[in-house]
Structure formats: structure tokens, C-alpha cells
Tab-separated table of N, CA and C in Angstrom:
chain	number	residue	atom	x	y	z
G	1	GLN	N	0.842	-1.188	0.000
G	1	GLN	CA	0.000	0.000	0.000
G	1	GLN	C	0.883	1.246	0.000
G	2	MET	N	0.684	2.077	-1.006
G	2	MET	CA	1.478	3.298	-1.094
G	2	MET	C	0.869	4.359	-0.194
G	3	GLU	N	1.684	4.951	0.649
G	3	GLU	CA	1.228	6.030	1.515
G	3	GLU	C	1.858	7.330	1.034
G	4	LEU	N	1.012	8.254	0.676
G	4	LEU	CA	1.473	9.553	0.216
G	4	LEU	C	1.344	10.571	1.337
G	5	MET	N	2.286	11.483	1.377
G	5	MET	CA	2.272	12.514	2.407
G	5	MET	C	2.528	13.864	1.761
G	6	GLU	N	1.702	14.821	2.104
G	6	GLU	CA	1.868	16.184	1.603
G	6	GLU	C	2.412	17.067	2.713
G	7	PHE	N	3.248	17.999	2.317
G	7	PHE	CA	3.822	18.969	3.249
G	7	PHE	C	3.821	20.345	2.612
G	8	GLY	N	3.900	21.349	3.459
G	8	GLY	CA	4.134	22.692	2.952
G	8	GLY	C	2.955	23.639	3.000
G	9	GLY	N	1.804	23.173	3.406
G	9	GLY	CA	0.663	24.067	3.491
G	9	GLY	C	0.835	25.105	4.581
G	10	GLY	N	-0.020	26.098	4.532
G	10	GLY	CA	0.050	27.140	5.548
G	10	GLY	C	-0.758	28.347	5.155
G	11	LEU	N	-0.534	29.409	5.884
G	11	LEU	CA	-1.226	30.677	5.657
G	11	LEU	C	-0.313	31.607	4.865
G	12	VAL	N	-0.840	32.159	3.811
G	12	VAL	CA	-0.059	33.062	2.976
G	12	VAL	C	-0.958	34.209	2.530
G	13	LYS	N	-0.365	35.359	2.329
G	13	LYS	CA	-1.132	36.527	1.894
G	13	LYS	C	-1.368	36.483	0.389
G	14	PRO	N	-2.410	37.107	-0.069
G	14	PRO	CA	-2.650	37.175	-1.520
G	14	PRO	C	-1.426	37.731	-2.244
G	15	GLY	N	-1.106	37.111	-3.348
G	15	GLY	CA	0.087	37.493	-4.094
G	15	GLY	C	1.332	36.751	-3.665
G	16	GLY	N	1.248	36.032	-2.581
G	16	GLY	CA	2.398	35.316	-2.060
G	16	GLY	C	2.617	33.979	-2.745
G	17	SER	N	3.634	33.261	-2.266
G	17	SER	CA	4.021	31.984	-2.862
G	17	SER	C	4.112	30.898	-1.795
G	18	LEU	N	3.981	29.690	-2.265
G	18	LEU	CA	4.056	28.537	-1.372
G	18	LEU	C	4.464	27.338	-2.211
G	19	THR	N	5.270	26.465	-1.637
G	19	THR	CA	5.651	25.230	-2.336
G	19	THR	C	5.191	24.027	-1.525
G	20	LEU	N	4.418	23.192	-2.153
G	20	LEU	CA	3.950	21.961	-1.521
G	20	LEU	C	4.807	20.794	-1.984
G	21	SER	N	4.945	19.819	-1.106
G	21	SER	CA	5.704	18.619	-1.427
G	21	SER	C	4.837	17.391	-1.237
G	22	CYS	N	5.076	16.419	-2.085
G	22	CYS	CA	4.393	15.132	-1.979
G	22	CYS	C	5.467	14.050	-1.987
G	23	THR	N	5.440	13.211	-0.988
G	23	THR	CA	6.449	12.179	-0.920
G	23	THR	C	5.826	10.880	-0.419
G	24	THR	N	6.600	9.829	-0.482
G	24	THR	CA	6.118	8.538	-0.033
G	24	THR	C	7.266	7.732	0.535
G	25	SER	N	6.939	6.839	1.399
G	25	SER	CA	7.940	5.929	1.930
G	25	SER	C	7.654	4.545	1.383
G	26	ARG	N	8.639	3.742	1.313
G	26	ARG	CA	8.548	2.340	0.893
G	26	ARG	C	8.315	2.153	-0.595
G	27	PHE	N	7.904	3.193	-1.315
G	27	PHE	CA	7.726	3.090	-2.758
G	27	PHE	C	8.493	4.219	-3.424
G	28	LYS	N	8.813	4.021	-4.682
G	28	LYS	CA	9.414	5.086	-5.461
G	28	LYS	C	8.359	5.675	-6.387
G	29	LEU	N	8.339	6.988	-6.427
G	29	LEU	CA	7.356	7.672	-7.265
G	29	LEU	C	7.818	7.821	-8.711
G	30	ASN	N	9.067	7.488	-8.979
G	30	ASN	CA	9.629	7.845	-10.274
G	30	ASN	C	9.009	7.103	-11.447
G	31	THR	N	8.215	6.071	-11.225
G	31	THR	CA	7.584	5.361	-12.328
G	31	THR	C	6.092	5.662	-12.447
G	32	TYR	N	5.637	6.629	-11.666
G	32	TYR	CA	4.217	6.968	-11.656
G	32	TYR	C	3.961	8.419	-12.047
G	33	THR	N	2.840	8.633	-12.696
G	33	THR	CA	2.324	9.998	-12.800
G	33	THR	C	1.857	10.417	-11.410
G	34	VAL	N	2.136	11.650	-11.061
G	34	VAL	CA	1.684	12.195	-9.783
G	34	VAL	C	0.837	13.429	-10.069
G	35	ALA	N	-0.270	13.513	-9.403
G	35	ALA	CA	-1.184	14.629	-9.610
G	35	ALA	C	-1.430	15.378	-8.306
G	36	TRP	N	-1.736	16.636	-8.455
G	36	TRP	CA	-2.214	17.457	-7.343
G	36	TRP	C	-3.678	17.796	-7.596
G	37	PHE	N	-4.464	17.632	-6.560
G	37	PHE	CA	-5.858	18.033	-6.557
G	37	PHE	C	-6.064	19.003	-5.402
G	38	ARG	N	-7.195	19.666	-5.400
G	38	ARG	CA	-7.514	20.521	-4.270
G	38	ARG	C	-9.015	20.521	-4.038
G	39	GLN	N	-9.382	20.795	-2.819
G	39	GLN	CA	-10.791	20.905	-2.469
G	39	GLN	C	-10.987	22.121	-1.589
G	40	ALA	N	-11.698	23.090	-2.135
G	40	ALA	CA	-12.006	24.307	-1.393
G	40	ALA	C	-13.223	24.060	-0.500
G	41	PRO	N	-13.365	24.838	0.551
G	41	PRO	CA	-14.522	24.664	1.444
G	41	PRO	C	-15.834	24.735	0.689
G	42	GLY	N	-16.659	23.739	0.862
G	42	GLY	CA	-17.971	23.726	0.238
G	42	GLY	C	-17.982	23.390	-1.237
G	43	LYS	N	-16.828	23.006	-1.765
G	43	LYS	CA	-16.746	22.694	-3.193
G	43	LYS	C	-16.251	21.277	-3.415
G	44	GLU	N	-16.433	20.798	-4.621
G	44	GLU	CA	-15.940	19.480	-4.967
G	44	GLU	C	-14.428	19.537	-5.215
G	45	ARG	N	-13.817	18.401	-5.083
G	45	ARG	CA	-12.382	18.322	-5.354
G	45	ARG	C	-12.135	18.499	-6.849
G	46	GLU	N	-11.069	19.225	-7.160
G	46	GLU	CA	-10.755	19.479	-8.566
G	46	GLU	C	-9.277	19.233	-8.820
G	47	GLY	N	-8.955	18.916	-10.042
G	47	GLY	CA	-7.565	18.711	-10.409
G	47	GLY	C	-6.824	20.020	-10.527
G	48	VAL	N	-5.523	19.978	-10.287
G	48	VAL	CA	-4.673	21.164	-10.394
G	48	VAL	C	-3.644	20.944	-11.502
G	49	MET	N	-2.761	20.005	-11.291
G	49	MET	CA	-1.709	19.696	-12.259
G	49	MET	C	-1.291	18.246	-12.060
G	50	ASN	N	-0.708	17.670	-13.109
G	50	ASN	CA	-0.055	16.379	-12.944
G	50	ASN	C	1.189	16.312	-13.801
G	51	ILE	N	2.045	15.372	-13.483
G	51	ILE	CA	3.312	15.211	-14.179
G	51	ILE	C	3.568	13.722	-14.340
G	52	ASP	N	4.019	13.326	-15.517
G	52	ASP	CA	4.212	11.896	-15.736
G	52	ASP	C	5.576	11.445	-15.208
G	53	SER	N	5.841	10.163	-15.359
G	53	SER	CA	7.049	9.598	-14.774
G	53	SER	C	8.324	10.145	-15.405
G	54	SER	N	8.236	10.557	-16.663
G	54	SER	CA	9.430	11.104	-17.314
G	54	SER	C	9.729	12.527	-16.852
G	55	GLY	N	8.706	13.179	-16.368
G	55	GLY	CA	8.851	14.588	-16.005
G	55	GLY	C	8.700	15.525	-17.180
G	56	ASN	N	8.502	14.979	-18.366
G	56	ASN	CA	8.413	15.804	-19.571
G	56	ASN	C	6.987	16.112	-19.983
G	57	TRP	N	6.023	15.437	-19.412
G	57	TRP	CA	4.622	15.644	-19.759
G	57	TRP	C	3.914	16.189	-18.535
G	58	VAL	N	3.334	17.353	-18.705
G	58	VAL	CA	2.636	18.027	-17.626
G	58	VAL	C	1.282	18.474	-18.146
G	59	HIS	N	0.284	18.308	-17.326
G	59	HIS	CA	-1.052	18.793	-17.677
G	59	HIS	C	-1.545	19.656	-16.524
G	60	TYR	N	-2.276	20.716	-16.845
G	60	TYR	CA	-2.728	21.607	-15.782
G	60	TYR	C	-4.091	22.185	-16.141
G	61	GLU	N	-4.787	22.592	-15.133
G	61	GLU	CA	-6.046	23.291	-15.327
G	61	GLU	C	-5.754	24.774	-15.576
G	62	ASP	N	-6.700	25.439	-16.203
G	62	ASP	CA	-6.458	26.824	-16.635
G	62	ASP	C	-6.080	27.751	-15.489
G	63	PHE	N	-6.673	27.548	-14.325
G	63	PHE	CA	-6.393	28.475	-13.224
G	63	PHE	C	-4.941	28.377	-12.747
G	64	ALA	N	-4.297	27.259	-13.076
G	64	ALA	CA	-2.923	27.058	-12.627
G	64	ALA	C	-1.895	27.601	-13.625
G	65	LYS	N	-2.340	27.884	-14.811
G	65	LYS	CA	-1.429	28.329	-15.863
G	65	LYS	C	-0.705	29.604	-15.471
G	66	HIS	N	0.587	29.624	-15.666
G	66	HIS	CA	1.452	30.773	-15.393
G	66	HIS	C	1.638	31.072	-13.908
G	67	ARG	N	0.927	30.362	-13.054
G	67	ARG	CA	1.083	30.621	-11.615
G	67	ARG	C	1.643	29.418	-10.858
G	68	PHE	N	1.322	28.229	-11.316
G	68	PHE	CA	1.752	27.021	-10.615
G	68	PHE	C	2.733	26.244	-11.482
G	69	THR	N	3.668	25.601	-10.820
G	69	THR	CA	4.643	24.761	-11.509
G	69	THR	C	4.746	23.435	-10.771
G	70	ILE	N	4.760	22.363	-11.524
G	70	ILE	CA	4.932	21.041	-10.929
G	70	ILE	C	6.278	20.485	-11.361
G	71	SER	N	6.963	19.837	-10.453
G	71	SER	CA	8.257	19.245	-10.780
G	71	SER	C	8.464	18.018	-9.901
G	72	ARG	N	9.453	17.233	-10.295
G	72	ARG	CA	9.718	16.041	-9.515
G	72	ARG	C	11.197	15.851	-9.300
G	73	ASP	N	11.530	15.354	-8.142
G	73	ASP	CA	12.899	15.014	-7.788
G	73	ASP	C	12.882	13.535	-7.441
G	74	ASP	N	13.154	12.725	-8.424
G	74	ASP	CA	13.013	11.294	-8.198
G	74	ASP	C	14.073	10.726	-7.255
G	75	ALA	N	15.170	11.423	-7.124
G	75	ALA	CA	16.167	10.965	-6.161
G	75	ALA	C	15.621	11.054	-4.745
G	76	LYS	N	14.756	12.037	-4.529
G	76	LYS	CA	14.151	12.216	-3.215
G	76	LYS	C	12.740	11.652	-3.164
G	77	THR	N	12.311	11.066	-4.269
G	77	THR	CA	10.954	10.528	-4.345
G	77	THR	C	9.946	11.578	-3.910
G	78	THR	N	10.096	12.759	-4.493
G	78	THR	CA	9.245	13.881	-4.115
G	78	THR	C	8.751	14.611	-5.352
G	79	VAL	N	7.510	15.026	-5.300
G	79	VAL	CA	6.943	15.877	-6.332
G	79	VAL	C	6.524	17.185	-5.679
G	80	TYR	N	6.840	18.274	-6.340
G	80	TYR	CA	6.592	19.600	-5.789
G	80	TYR	C	5.507	20.325	-6.587
G	81	LEU	N	4.782	21.145	-5.889
G	81	LEU	CA	3.849	22.071	-6.528
G	81	LEU	C	4.220	23.467	-6.042
G	82	GLN	N	4.824	24.221	-6.928
G	82	GLN	CA	5.198	25.587	-6.601
G	82	GLN	C	4.069	26.505	-7.027
G	83	MET	N	3.560	27.251	-6.072
G	83	MET	CA	2.427	28.130	-6.336
G	83	MET	C	2.838	29.573	-6.091
G	84	SER	N	2.539	30.421	-7.032
G	84	SER	CA	2.848	31.836	-6.884
G	84	SER	C	1.612	32.661	-7.225
G	85	GLU	N	1.700	33.946	-6.943
G	85	GLU	CA	0.564	34.854	-7.191
G	85	GLU	C	-0.731	34.265	-6.635
G	86	LEU	N	-0.633	33.773	-5.427
G	86	LEU	CA	-1.780	33.098	-4.827
G	86	LEU	C	-2.940	34.057	-4.601
G	87	ARG	N	-4.117	33.512	-4.780
G	87	ARG	CA	-5.358	34.269	-4.650
G	87	ARG	C	-6.191	33.670	-3.518
G	88	VAL	N	-7.102	34.448	-3.037
G	88	VAL	CA	-7.988	33.960	-1.978
G	88	VAL	C	-8.706	32.693	-2.427
G	89	GLU	N	-9.048	32.642	-3.690
G	89	GLU	CA	-9.780	31.484	-4.206
G	89	GLU	C	-8.918	30.234	-4.344
G	90	ASP	N	-7.623	30.351	-4.091
G	90	ASP	CA	-6.744	29.172	-4.057
G	90	ASP	C	-6.794	28.474	-2.701
G	91	THR	N	-7.479	29.070	-1.766
G	91	THR	CA	-7.628	28.452	-0.452
G	91	THR	C	-8.311	27.097	-0.591
G	92	ALA	N	-7.662	26.057	-0.089
G	92	ALA	CA	-8.185	24.701	-0.240
G	92	ALA	C	-7.269	23.738	0.499
G	93	VAL	N	-7.742	22.521	0.625
G	93	VAL	CA	-6.870	21.425	1.025
G	93	VAL	C	-6.309	20.821	-0.259
G	94	TYR	N	-5.002	20.707	-0.298
G	94	TYR	CA	-4.326	20.204	-1.493
G	94	TYR	C	-3.890	18.761	-1.254
G	95	TYR	N	-4.190	17.915	-2.227
G	95	TYR	CA	-3.894	16.497	-2.131
G	95	TYR	C	-2.976	16.071	-3.284
G	96	CYS	N	-2.088	15.158	-2.999
G	96	CYS	CA	-1.399	14.511	-4.108
G	96	CYS	C	-1.981	13.108	-4.275
G	97	ALA	N	-1.892	12.632	-5.502
G	97	ALA	CA	-2.507	11.356	-5.823
G	97	ALA	C	-1.701	10.643	-6.893
G	98	VAL	N	-1.787	9.333	-6.878
G	98	VAL	CA	-1.037	8.483	-7.804
G	98	VAL	C	-1.980	7.413	-8.348
G	99	PRO	N	-1.887	7.105	-9.623
G	99	PRO	CA	-2.751	6.047	-10.164
G	99	PRO	C	-2.275	4.672	-9.712
G	100	ARG	N	-3.084	3.689	-9.951
G	100	ARG	CA	-2.730	2.340	-9.541
G	100	ARG	C	-1.515	1.822	-10.313
G	101	ASP	N	-1.470	2.144	-11.608
G	101	ASP	CA	-0.461	1.546	-12.483
G	101	ASP	C	0.681	2.508	-12.807
G	102	GLU	N	1.857	1.942	-12.957
G	102	GLU	CA	3.028	2.701	-13.363
G	102	GLU	C	2.944	3.061	-14.843
G	103	TYR	N	3.718	4.064	-15.209
G	103	TYR	CA	3.898	4.453	-16.614
G	103	TYR	C	2.578	4.718	-17.337
G	104	THR	N	1.604	5.234	-16.650
G	104	THR	CA	0.359	5.655	-17.282
G	104	THR	C	0.244	7.164	-17.163
G	105	ARG	N	-0.620	7.737	-17.994
G	105	ARG	CA	-0.830	9.184	-17.991
G	105	ARG	C	-2.315	9.495	-17.846
G	106	PRO	N	-2.848	9.300	-16.688
G	106	PRO	CA	-4.269	9.600	-16.528
G	106	PRO	C	-4.536	11.101	-16.554
G	107	ASP	N	-5.755	11.440	-16.906
G	107	ASP	CA	-6.175	12.840	-16.885
G	107	ASP	C	-6.340	13.293	-15.442
G	108	LEU	N	-6.658	14.559	-15.286
G	108	LEU	CA	-6.902	15.103	-13.952
G	108	LEU	C	-8.332	14.789	-13.528
G	109	ASN	N	-8.596	13.516	-13.481
G	109	ASN	CA	-9.902	13.014	-13.053
G	109	ASN	C	-9.647	12.155	-11.813
G	110	GLU	N	-10.214	12.538	-10.726
G	110	GLU	CA	-9.870	11.866	-9.465
G	110	GLU	C	-10.210	10.385	-9.493
G	111	LYS	N	-11.124	9.993	-10.354
G	111	LYS	CA	-11.485	8.577	-10.423
G	111	LYS	C	-10.356	7.725	-10.986
G	112	GLU	N	-9.409	8.357	-11.639
G	112	GLU	CA	-8.300	7.619	-12.239
G	112	GLU	C	-7.115	7.468	-11.290
G	113	TYR	N	-7.277	7.962	-10.073
G	113	TYR	CA	-6.172	7.904	-9.116
G	113	TYR	C	-6.558	7.014	-7.947
G	114	HIS	N	-5.593	6.192	-7.576
G	114	HIS	CA	-5.886	5.162	-6.582
G	114	HIS	C	-5.346	5.497	-5.198
G	115	TYR	N	-4.162	6.088	-5.164
G	115	TYR	CA	-3.520	6.378	-3.880
G	115	TYR	C	-3.602	7.879	-3.607
G	116	TRP	N	-3.948	8.203	-2.383
G	116	TRP	CA	-4.145	9.609	-2.008
G	116	TRP	C	-3.467	9.906	-0.675
G	117	GLY	N	-2.970	11.110	-0.578
G	117	GLY	CA	-2.496	11.578	0.714
G	117	GLY	C	-3.660	12.152	1.511
G	118	LEU	N	-3.358	12.565	2.719
G	118	LEU	CA	-4.385	13.134	3.584
G	118	LEU	C	-4.605	14.626	3.351
G	119	GLY	N	-3.714	15.223	2.589
G	119	GLY	CA	-3.887	16.624	2.240
G	119	GLY	C	-3.130	17.572	3.144
G	120	THR	N	-2.858	18.744	2.595
G	120	THR	CA	-2.254	19.830	3.361
G	120	THR	C	-3.056	21.089	3.065
G	121	GLU	N	-3.326	21.838	4.101
G	121	GLU	CA	-4.233	22.979	3.973
G	121	GLU	C	-3.488	24.244	3.583
G	122	VAL	N	-4.015	24.902	2.582
G	122	VAL	CA	-3.474	26.184	2.134
G	122	VAL	C	-4.549	27.244	2.341
G	123	THR	N	-4.198	28.277	3.052
G	123	THR	CA	-5.116	29.382	3.282
G	123	THR	C	-4.486	30.664	2.758
G	124	VAL	N	-5.183	31.306	1.850
G	124	VAL	CA	-4.712	32.569	1.296
G	124	VAL	C	-5.621	33.666	1.839
G	125	SER	N	-5.049	34.496	2.673
G	125	SER	CA	-5.854	35.517	3.337
G	125	SER	C	-4.963	36.669	3.773
G	126	SER	N	-5.510	37.850	3.731
G	126	SER	CA	-4.763	39.010	4.216
G	126	SER	C	-4.980	39.212	5.712
């Protein structure tokens, strides 16, 4: 059973930046696509960005364009979500997720992801 852990959430002012990390123990992430999702209060969970095992294929939702960057450090078995120009509407619990199978490229559809972390909370507020 793959256990994912997210780190890096916190309180940040509008316009600020934050970097989230997703890591796992006992498994290596380097053969899996890793995705970030988020769930704002009172809203459904939505996809943010994902990155495939090569690190060369990235998919993102429009709200993340030009503001968020996803990267992976396979030596550390960690995937990062760098967020900048944060807005109040970015406030959410952020989750990382991994599909069941290696070397696949699922869309940002939560039904295609099997392993989930418990999330890290990001609050954007002045």
C-alpha cells in the first residue's frame, strides 16, 4: 500500500508563494504519474496539475497556468507544486494522488487515481 504525504501548506497573503511537497515511503514515485488536486470549502475536489514519470509531460487546469509549476525530484521521491501569485480562491486542502499503475498518464480526473495523501491545507488571506 502506497502512503502519500503532503507537506508545505500554511497561511499566505494574496500574491504570495508557497511550495507543496508530496512524498512517499517504501515506494518510489519515479515510475508513476503524480497529480495534485484541491478541495475548497464547500466545493468538490478538482484537479490542479499532474506530471508523468518522465517529467516531460505536464497537464494543468487553466487556473494554474502561469502561476503554478509542478516538478519532480526522483532521487528524493518527491513531487513539488510551486504556487505563486496566490489568490484567496486558491484556499483549499491540497492532495497529491497516484494512479494504480506505473507508466500511465491519466487525466486530472480523481477517479483515475488510486492512492491519495491526507492533504495539506493552504489558506490565502490578508
